[in-house]
Short mmCIF file of C-alpha atoms in Angstrom, two decimals:
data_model
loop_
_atom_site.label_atom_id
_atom_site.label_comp_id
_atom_site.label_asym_id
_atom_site.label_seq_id
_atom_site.Cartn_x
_atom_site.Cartn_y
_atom_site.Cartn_z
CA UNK A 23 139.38 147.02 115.69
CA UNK A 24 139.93 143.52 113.99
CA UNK A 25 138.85 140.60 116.76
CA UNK A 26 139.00 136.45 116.55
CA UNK A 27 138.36 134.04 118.83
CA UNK A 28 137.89 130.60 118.64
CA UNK A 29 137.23 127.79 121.28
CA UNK A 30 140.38 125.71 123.04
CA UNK A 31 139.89 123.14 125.35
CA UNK A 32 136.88 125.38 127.02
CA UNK A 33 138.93 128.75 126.50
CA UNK A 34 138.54 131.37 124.26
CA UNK A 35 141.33 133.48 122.87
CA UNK A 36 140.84 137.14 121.84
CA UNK A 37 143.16 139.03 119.43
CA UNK A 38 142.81 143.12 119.28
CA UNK A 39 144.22 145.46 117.10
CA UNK A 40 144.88 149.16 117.92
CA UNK A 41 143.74 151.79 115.41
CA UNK A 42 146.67 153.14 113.24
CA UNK A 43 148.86 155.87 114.50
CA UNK A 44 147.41 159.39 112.72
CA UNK A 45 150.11 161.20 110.84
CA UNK A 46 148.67 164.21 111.14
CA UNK A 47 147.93 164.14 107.39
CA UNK A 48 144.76 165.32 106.30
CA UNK A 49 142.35 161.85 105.58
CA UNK A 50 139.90 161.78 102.57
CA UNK A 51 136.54 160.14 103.50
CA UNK A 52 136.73 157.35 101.05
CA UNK A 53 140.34 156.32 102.60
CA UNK A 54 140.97 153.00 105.10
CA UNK A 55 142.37 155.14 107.71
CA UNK A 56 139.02 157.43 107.70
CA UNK A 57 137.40 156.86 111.23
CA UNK A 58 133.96 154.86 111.37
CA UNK A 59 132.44 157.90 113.08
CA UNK A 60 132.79 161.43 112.83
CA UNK A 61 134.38 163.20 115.87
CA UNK A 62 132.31 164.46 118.97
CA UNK A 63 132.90 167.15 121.35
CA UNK A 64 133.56 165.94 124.53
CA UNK A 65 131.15 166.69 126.78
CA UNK A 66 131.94 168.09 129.57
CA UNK A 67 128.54 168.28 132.08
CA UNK A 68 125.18 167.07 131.81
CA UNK A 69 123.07 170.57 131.50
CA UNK A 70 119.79 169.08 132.81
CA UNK A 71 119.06 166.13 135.22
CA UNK A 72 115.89 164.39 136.41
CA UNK A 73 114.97 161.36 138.81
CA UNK A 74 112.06 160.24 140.19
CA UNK A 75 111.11 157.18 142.68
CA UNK A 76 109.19 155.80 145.85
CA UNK A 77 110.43 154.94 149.26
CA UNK A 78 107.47 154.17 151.06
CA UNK A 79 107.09 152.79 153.98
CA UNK A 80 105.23 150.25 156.22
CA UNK A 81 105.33 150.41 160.17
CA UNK A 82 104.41 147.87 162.76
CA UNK A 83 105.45 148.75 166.63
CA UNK A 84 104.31 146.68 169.43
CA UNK A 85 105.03 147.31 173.55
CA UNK A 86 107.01 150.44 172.92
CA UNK A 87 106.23 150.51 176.86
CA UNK A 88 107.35 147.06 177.14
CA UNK A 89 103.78 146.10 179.13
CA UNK A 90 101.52 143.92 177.11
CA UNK A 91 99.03 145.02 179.52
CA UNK A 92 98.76 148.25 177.73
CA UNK A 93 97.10 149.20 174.41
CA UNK A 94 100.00 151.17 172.36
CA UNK A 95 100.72 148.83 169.51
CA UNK A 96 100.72 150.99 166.32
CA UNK A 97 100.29 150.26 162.37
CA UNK A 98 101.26 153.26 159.70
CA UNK A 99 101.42 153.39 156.15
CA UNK A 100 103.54 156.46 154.89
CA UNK A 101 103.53 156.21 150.92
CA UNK A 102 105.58 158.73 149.53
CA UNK A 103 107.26 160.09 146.11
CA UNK A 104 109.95 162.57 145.12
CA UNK A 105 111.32 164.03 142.28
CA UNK A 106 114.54 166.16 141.67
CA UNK A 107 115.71 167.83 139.43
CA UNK A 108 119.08 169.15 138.40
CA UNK A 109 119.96 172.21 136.11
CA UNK A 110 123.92 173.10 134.97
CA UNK A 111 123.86 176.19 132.82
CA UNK A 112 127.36 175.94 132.57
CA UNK A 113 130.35 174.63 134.11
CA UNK A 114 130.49 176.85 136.95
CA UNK A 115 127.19 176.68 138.13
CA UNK A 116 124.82 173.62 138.92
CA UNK A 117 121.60 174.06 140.70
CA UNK A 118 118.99 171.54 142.43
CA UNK A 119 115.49 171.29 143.04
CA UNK A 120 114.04 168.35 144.90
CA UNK A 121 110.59 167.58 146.47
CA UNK A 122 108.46 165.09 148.54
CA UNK A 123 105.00 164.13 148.06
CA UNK A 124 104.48 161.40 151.38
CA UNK A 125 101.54 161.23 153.67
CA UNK A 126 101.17 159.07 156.95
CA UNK A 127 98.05 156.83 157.71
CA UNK A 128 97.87 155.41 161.01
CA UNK A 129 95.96 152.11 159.29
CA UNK A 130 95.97 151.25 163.90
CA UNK A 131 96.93 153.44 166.75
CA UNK A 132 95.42 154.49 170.07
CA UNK A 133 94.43 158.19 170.43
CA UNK A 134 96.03 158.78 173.69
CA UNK A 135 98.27 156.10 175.14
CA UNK A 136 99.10 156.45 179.13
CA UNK A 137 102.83 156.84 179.65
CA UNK A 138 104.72 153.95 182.19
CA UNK A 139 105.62 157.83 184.15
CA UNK A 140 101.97 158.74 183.91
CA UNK A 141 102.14 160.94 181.31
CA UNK A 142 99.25 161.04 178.07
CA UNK A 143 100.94 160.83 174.79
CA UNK A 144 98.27 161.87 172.38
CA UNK A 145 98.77 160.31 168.94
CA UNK A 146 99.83 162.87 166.48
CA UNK A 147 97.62 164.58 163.61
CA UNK A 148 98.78 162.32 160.48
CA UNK A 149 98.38 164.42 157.21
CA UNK A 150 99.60 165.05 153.98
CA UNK A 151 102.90 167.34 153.36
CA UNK A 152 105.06 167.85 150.49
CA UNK A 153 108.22 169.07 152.14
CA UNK A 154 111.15 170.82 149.21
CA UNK A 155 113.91 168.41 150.79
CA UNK A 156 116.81 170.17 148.60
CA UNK A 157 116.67 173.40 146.99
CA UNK A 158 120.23 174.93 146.13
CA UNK A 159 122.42 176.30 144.23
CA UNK A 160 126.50 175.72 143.86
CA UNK A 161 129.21 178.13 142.47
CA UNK A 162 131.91 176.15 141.25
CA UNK A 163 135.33 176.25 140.37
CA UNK A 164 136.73 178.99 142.36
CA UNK A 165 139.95 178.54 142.49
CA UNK A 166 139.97 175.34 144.78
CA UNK A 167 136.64 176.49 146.34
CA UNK A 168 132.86 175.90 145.84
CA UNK A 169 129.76 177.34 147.30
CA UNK A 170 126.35 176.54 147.78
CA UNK A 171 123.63 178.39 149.32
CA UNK A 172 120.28 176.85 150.05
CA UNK A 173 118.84 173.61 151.18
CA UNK A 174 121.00 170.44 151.12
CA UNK A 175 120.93 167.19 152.31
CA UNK A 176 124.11 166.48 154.93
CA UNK A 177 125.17 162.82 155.12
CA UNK A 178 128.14 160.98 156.52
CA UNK A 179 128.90 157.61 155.57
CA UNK A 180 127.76 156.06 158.41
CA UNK A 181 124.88 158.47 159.27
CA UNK A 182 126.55 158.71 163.12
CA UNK A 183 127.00 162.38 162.43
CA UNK A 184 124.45 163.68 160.52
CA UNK A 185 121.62 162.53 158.11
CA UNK A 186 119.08 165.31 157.18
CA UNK A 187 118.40 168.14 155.15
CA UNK A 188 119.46 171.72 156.47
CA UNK A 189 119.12 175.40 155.27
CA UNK A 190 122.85 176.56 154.60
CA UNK A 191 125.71 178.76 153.27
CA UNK A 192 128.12 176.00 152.40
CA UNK A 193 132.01 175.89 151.56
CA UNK A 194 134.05 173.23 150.02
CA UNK A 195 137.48 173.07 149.67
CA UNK A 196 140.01 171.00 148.07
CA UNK A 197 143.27 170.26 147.36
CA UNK A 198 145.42 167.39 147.06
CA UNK A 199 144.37 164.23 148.82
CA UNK A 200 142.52 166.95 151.46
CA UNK A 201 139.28 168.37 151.27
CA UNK A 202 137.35 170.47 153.75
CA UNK A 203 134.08 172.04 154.50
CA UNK A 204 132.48 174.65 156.39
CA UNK A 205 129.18 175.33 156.89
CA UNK A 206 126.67 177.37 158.90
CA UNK A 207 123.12 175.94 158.81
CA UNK A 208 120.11 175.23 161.03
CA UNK A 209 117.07 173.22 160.50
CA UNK A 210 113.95 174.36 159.00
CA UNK A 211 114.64 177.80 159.17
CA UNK A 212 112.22 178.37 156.32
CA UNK A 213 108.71 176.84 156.12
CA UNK A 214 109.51 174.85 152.69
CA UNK A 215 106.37 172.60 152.95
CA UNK A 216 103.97 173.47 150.08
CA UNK A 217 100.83 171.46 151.99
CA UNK A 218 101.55 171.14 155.89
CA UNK A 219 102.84 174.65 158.55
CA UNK A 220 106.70 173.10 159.74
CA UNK A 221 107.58 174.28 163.31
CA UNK A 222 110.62 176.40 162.37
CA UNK A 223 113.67 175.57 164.43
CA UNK A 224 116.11 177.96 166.66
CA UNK A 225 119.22 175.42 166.68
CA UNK A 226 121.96 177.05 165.25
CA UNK A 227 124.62 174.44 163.40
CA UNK A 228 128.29 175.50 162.94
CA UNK A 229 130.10 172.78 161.31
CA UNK A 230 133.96 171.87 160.26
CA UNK A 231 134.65 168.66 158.19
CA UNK A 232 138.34 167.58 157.13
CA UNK A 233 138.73 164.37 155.43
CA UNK A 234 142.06 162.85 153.65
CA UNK A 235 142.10 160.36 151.00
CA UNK A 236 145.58 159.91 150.67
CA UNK A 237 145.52 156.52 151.83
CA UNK A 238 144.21 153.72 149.26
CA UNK A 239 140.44 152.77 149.98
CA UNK A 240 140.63 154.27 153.40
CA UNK A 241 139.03 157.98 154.54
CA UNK A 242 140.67 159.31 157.80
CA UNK A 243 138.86 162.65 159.14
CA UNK A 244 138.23 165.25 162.04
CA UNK A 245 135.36 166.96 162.45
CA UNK A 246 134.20 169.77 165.14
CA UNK A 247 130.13 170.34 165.33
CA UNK A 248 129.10 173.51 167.80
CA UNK A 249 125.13 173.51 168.40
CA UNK A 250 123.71 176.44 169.85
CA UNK A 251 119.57 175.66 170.82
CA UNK A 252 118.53 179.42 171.41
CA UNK A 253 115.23 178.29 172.94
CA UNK A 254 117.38 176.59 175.82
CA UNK A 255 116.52 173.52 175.84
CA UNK A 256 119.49 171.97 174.68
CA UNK A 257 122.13 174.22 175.63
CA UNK A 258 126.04 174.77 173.54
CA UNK A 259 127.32 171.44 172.80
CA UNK A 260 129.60 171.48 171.29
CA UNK A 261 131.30 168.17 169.47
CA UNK A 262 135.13 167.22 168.47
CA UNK A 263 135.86 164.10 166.71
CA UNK A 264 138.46 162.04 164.38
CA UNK A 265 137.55 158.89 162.45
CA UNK A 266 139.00 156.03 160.05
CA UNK A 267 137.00 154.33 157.95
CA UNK A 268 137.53 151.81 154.38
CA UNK A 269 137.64 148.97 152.52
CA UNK A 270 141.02 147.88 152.29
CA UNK A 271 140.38 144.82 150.28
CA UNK A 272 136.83 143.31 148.83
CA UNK A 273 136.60 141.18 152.12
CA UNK A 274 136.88 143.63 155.04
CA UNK A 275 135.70 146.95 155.69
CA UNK A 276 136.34 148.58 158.98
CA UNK A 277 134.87 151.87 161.06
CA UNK A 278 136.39 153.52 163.99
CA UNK A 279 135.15 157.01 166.06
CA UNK A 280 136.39 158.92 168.76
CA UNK A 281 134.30 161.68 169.64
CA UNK A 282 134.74 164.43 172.63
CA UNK A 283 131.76 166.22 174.05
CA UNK A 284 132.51 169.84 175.32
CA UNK A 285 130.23 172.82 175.88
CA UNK A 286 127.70 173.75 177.95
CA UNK A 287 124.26 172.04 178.78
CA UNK A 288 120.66 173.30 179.07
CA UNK A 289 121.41 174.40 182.84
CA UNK A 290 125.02 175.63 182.11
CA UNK A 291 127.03 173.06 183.38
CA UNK A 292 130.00 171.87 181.18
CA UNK A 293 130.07 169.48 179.02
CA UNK A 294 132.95 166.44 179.71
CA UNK A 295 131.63 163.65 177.23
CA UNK A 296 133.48 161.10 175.48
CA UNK A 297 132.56 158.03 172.92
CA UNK A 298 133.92 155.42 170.75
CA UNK A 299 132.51 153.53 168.38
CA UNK A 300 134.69 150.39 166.03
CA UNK A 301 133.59 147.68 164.14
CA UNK A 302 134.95 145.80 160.87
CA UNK A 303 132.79 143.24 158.69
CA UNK A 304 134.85 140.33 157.15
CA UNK A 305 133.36 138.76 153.87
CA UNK A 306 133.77 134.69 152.65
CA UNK A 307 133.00 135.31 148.67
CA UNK A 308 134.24 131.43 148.32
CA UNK A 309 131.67 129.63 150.67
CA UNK A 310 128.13 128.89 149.83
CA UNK A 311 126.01 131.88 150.12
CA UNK A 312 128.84 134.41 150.35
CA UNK A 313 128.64 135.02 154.68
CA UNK A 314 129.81 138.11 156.49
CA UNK A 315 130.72 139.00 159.35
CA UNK A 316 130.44 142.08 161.65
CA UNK A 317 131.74 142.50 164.68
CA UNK A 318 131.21 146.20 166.63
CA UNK A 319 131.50 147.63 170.20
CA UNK A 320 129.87 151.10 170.77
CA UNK A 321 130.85 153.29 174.12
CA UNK A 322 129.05 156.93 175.01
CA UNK A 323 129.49 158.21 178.41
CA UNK A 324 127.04 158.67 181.22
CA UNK A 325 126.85 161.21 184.01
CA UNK A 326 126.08 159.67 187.59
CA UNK A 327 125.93 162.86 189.80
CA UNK A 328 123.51 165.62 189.25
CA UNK A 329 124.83 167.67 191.74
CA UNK A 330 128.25 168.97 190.36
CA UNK A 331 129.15 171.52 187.98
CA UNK A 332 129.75 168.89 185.12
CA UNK A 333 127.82 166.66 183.00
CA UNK A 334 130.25 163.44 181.80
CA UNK A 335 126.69 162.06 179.76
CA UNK A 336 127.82 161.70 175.73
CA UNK A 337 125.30 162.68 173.87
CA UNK A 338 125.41 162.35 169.59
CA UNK A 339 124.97 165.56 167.37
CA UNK A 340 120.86 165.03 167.29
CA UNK A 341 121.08 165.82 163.24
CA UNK A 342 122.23 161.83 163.24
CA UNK A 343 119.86 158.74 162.11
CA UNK A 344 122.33 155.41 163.12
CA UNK A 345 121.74 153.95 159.54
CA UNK A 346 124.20 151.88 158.28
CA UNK A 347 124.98 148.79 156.20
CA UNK A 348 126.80 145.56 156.87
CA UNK A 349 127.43 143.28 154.32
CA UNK A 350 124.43 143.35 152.84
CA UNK A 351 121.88 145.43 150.73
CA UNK A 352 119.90 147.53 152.90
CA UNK A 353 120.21 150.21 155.29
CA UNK A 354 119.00 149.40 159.00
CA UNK A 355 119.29 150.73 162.52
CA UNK A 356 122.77 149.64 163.37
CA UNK A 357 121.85 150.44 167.31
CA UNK A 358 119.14 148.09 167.43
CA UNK A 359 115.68 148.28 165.36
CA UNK A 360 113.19 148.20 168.55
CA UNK A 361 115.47 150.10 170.93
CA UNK A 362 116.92 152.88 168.36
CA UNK A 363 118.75 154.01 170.78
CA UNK A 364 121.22 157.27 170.79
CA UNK A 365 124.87 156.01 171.85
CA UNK A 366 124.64 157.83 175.55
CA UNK A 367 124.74 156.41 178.73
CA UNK A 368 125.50 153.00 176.87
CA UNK A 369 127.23 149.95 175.86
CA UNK A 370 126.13 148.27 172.85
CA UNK A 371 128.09 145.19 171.72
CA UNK A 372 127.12 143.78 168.46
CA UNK A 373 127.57 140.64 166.64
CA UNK A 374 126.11 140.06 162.94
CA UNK A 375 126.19 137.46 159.93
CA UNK A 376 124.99 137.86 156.62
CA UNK A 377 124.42 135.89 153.62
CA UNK A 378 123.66 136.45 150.17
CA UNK A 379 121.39 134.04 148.88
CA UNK A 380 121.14 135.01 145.68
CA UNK A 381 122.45 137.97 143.88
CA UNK A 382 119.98 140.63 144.30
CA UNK A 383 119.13 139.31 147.71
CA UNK A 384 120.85 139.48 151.51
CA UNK A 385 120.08 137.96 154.61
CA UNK A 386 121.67 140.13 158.03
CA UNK A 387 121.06 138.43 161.48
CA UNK A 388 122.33 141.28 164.19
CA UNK A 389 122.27 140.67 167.44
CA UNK A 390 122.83 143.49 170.06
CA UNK A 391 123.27 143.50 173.94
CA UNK A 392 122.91 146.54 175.97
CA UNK A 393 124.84 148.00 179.40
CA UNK A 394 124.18 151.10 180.99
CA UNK A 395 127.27 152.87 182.12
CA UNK A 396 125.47 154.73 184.88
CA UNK A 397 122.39 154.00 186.76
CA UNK A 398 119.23 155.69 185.27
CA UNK A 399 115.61 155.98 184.19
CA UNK A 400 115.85 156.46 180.29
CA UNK A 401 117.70 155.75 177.51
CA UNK A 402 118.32 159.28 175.74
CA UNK A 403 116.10 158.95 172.36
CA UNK A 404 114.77 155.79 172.39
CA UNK A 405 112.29 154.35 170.47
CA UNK A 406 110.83 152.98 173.42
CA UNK A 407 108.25 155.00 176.07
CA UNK A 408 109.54 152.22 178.74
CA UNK A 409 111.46 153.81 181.77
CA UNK A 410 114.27 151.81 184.10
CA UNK A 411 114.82 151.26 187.45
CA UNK A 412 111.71 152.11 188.83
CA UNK A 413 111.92 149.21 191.25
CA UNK A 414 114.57 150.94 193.86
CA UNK A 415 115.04 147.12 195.17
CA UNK A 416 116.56 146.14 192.36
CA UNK A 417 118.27 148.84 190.46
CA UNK A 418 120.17 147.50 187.26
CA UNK A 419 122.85 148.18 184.24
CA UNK A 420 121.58 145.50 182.74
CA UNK A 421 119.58 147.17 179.74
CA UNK A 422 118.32 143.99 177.55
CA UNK A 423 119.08 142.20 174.53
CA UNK A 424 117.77 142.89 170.57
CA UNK A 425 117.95 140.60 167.60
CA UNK A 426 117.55 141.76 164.21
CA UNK A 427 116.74 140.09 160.82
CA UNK A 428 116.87 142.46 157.87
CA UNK A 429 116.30 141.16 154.54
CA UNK A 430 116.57 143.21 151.62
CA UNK A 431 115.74 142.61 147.62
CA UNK A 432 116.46 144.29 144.40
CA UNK A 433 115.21 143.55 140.60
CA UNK A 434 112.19 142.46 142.43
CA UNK A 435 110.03 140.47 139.68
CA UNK A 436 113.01 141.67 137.17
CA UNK A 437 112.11 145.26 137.68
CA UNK A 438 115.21 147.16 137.81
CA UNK A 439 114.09 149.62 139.86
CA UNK A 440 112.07 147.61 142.32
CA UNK A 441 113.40 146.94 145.57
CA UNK A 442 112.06 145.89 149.05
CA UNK A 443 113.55 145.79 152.90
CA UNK A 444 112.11 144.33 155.72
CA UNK A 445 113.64 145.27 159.08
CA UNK A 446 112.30 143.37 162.33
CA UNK A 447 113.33 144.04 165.62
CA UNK A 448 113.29 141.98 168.56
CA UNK A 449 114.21 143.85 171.98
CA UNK A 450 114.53 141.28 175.40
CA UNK A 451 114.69 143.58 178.21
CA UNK A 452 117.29 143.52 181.28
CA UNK A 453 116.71 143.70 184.69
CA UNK A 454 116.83 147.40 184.72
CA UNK A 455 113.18 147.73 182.99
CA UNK A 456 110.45 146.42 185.41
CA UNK A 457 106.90 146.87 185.40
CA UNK A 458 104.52 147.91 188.32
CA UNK A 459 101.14 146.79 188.98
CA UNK A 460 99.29 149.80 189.30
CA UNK A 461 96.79 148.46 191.90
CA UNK A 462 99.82 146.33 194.35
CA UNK A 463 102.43 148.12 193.55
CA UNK A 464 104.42 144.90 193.22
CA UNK A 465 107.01 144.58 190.57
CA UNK A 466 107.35 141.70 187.67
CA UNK A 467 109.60 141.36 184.37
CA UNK A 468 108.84 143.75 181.57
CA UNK A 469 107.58 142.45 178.02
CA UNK A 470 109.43 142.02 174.81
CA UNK A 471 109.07 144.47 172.34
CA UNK A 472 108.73 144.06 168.32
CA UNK A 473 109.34 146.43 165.72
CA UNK A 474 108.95 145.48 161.87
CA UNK A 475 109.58 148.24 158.84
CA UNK A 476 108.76 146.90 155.18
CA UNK A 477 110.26 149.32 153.17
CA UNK A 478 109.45 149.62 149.21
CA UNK A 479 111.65 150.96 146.60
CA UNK A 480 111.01 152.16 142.79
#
């Protein structure tokens, strides 16, 4: 390749020239039309792969009860490091081995904390454990098949579905602009952790994924999930789903789910849950700062009578995390980071902007506000211990409020591999939380909660 360029009125002009056409002569080394290099085999797989890193975490939680009255703030350092490792013998076979060194020091916590319902919550015993997240292997190029048999980490892009590592016998199939798994799978049905006992699980997972890709930048899918707890406790759901989601041009991404609930609960009755959760993020690359943003409304069902033969509560998959990305760099609790709620029994409208400061760091303000669709005492999975509408003069829909910052960094110092979130969480709570004095029994406003996670990457 020949190349000239010279300056013109602040441009530069670039002139290429393609290698000659071979003949299919035979070329003596000495001769102009000899290549530079000698020819190399394409290669076609990497035989042997290896990473290594840190995502340790820091974690501040104050009034999880929302009464500041009460001792239960809590401080805990959880360093951690992994390492994986991936081994391709040959083209039809790839195998992976991957393991977590991470321990959890509770740096401030109370030993027992009194529960707003009376119950004792006894902090747990922190230790070390060096769980084998992933340990599989894949058989590949079966006709339009694959299989892998093991332990593997199951992720959707939005984490609404799934996020976590299950022991499986796994199918893939594909074809086209389709492609479809299958899998069978429950959690932890081997004790994998080399330094702590792991309560094995009795959840059975049965699991159908069809996704097509046909369309440009966008993923349209439909899903079924059947769960069957064999110690009771949270009966045959079973879940039924399609979903759009894409990034039809550099400034807007969307997300849309509809998801049924069907089944049986942990007292038999049947299942007749529905959700919906849509959103889209809209980018401004052109004004200062580069803003986003995200607009989202999320809907799961609630069940207001006890007393029939159905239950209309939604309830998510319980293999989910609600971890997501706007338009920025980290990862955070799109639900709310001091609430963490699981969509059921809820409305969550949410509102976020973002900024970009500078390239390797973003700036997400999210704010969310929270309606119970039926009257009730708990939020299903919450990060808080708080209980509603305890005060039967004033019963309330009327969850609360959360604001969010999240601020995330990479090439921290100019290390490449350095990174850092922080994640605060501000919950406000409605009038359906209320606090009793224990010694008038009179009611008052409950506190605000805070919730803070600095997370460090290498």
């Amino acid at each position: 390749m020949e190349s000239a360029a010279e300056g013109v009125a602040g441009t530069q002009l670039a002139q290429f020239q393609l290698p000659k056409a071979s003949s299919g002569e035979p070329v003596s080394p000495g001769s102009p039309d000899a290549p530079r290099y000698p020819e190399r085999p394409l290669i076609q797989y990497l035989k042997y792969q290896f990473s290594y890193g840190s995502e340790s975490d820091i974690t501040y939680r104050r009034n999880p009860d929302l009464d500041k009255r009460l001792r239960d703030n809590s401080l805990i350092l959880a360093p951690q490091v992994n390492g994986s490792l991936i081994y391709r013998p040959n083209a039809q076979l790839e195998m992976m081995l991957e393991v977590i060194l991470e321990r959890e020091i509770a740096a401030s916590e109370q030993g027992v904390v009194t529960l707003p319902g009376g119950q004792t919550q006894v902090a747990p015993r922190r230790r070390a454990s060096m769980p084998i997240d992933q340990a599989w292997v894949t058989f590949k190029e079966l006709g339009p098949f694959e299989m892998t048999l093991g332990r593997r980490n199951f992720e959707d892009g939005r984490h609404w579905l799934y996020d976590t590592s299950l022991d499986t016998a796994f199918v893939k199939f594909k074809q086209g602009a389709y492609q479809a798994e299958l899998s069978v799978s429950r959690k932890d049905r081997l004790d994998l952790d080399l330094l702590a006992p792991v309560q094995k699980t009795r959840t059975d997972n049965y699991m159908f994924y069809l996704d097509y890709r046909g369309i440009e930048d966008i993923k349209v899918a439909g899903y079924t999930i059947a769960r069957n707890d064999q110690t009771g406790t949270e009966g045959k759901p079973l879940h039924m789903g399609v979903r759009a989601y894409g990034m039809p041009s550099d400034r807007f991404n969307f997300w849309t789910e509809l998801a049924l609930l069907r089944g049986k609960d942990a007292v038999q009755k049947n299942f007749k849950g529905h959700a919906i959760d849509v959103g889209a993020t809209y980018r401004f690359p052109g004004l200062t700062y580069a803003p986003n943003v995200t607009l989202g409304y999320a809907y799961g069902s609630g069940d207001d009578n006890p007393n029939d033969n159905q239950n209309h509560e939604f309830r998510q998959t319980g293999l989910q995390s609600n971890e997501g990305r706007f338009g920025g760099i980290p990862k955070f609790k799109y639900y709310g980071e001091a609430l963490d709620p699981e969509l059921s029994n809820l409305q969550i409208l949410t509102l976020g902007l973002g900024f970009r400061p500078a390239q390797n760091v973003t700036l997400d303000f999210v704010y969310h506000h929270y309606r119970l669709n039926k009257i009730a005492d708990e939020i299903r999975n919450s990060a808080l211990t708080a209980q509603m509408n305890q005060d039967d003069t004033r019963l309330g829909k009327n969850a609360g409020r959360a604001l969010d910052i999240v601020l995330g960094f990479r090439n921290v110092f100019g290390v490449r591999r350095l990174g850092l979130d922080v994640r605060a969480g501000l919950f406000f709570p409605g009038d359906a939380f209320r606090n009793e004095d224990p010694v008038t029994g009179a009611f008052r406003n409950a506190n605000k909660s805070i919730s803070v996670l600095a997370k460090i990457w290498f």
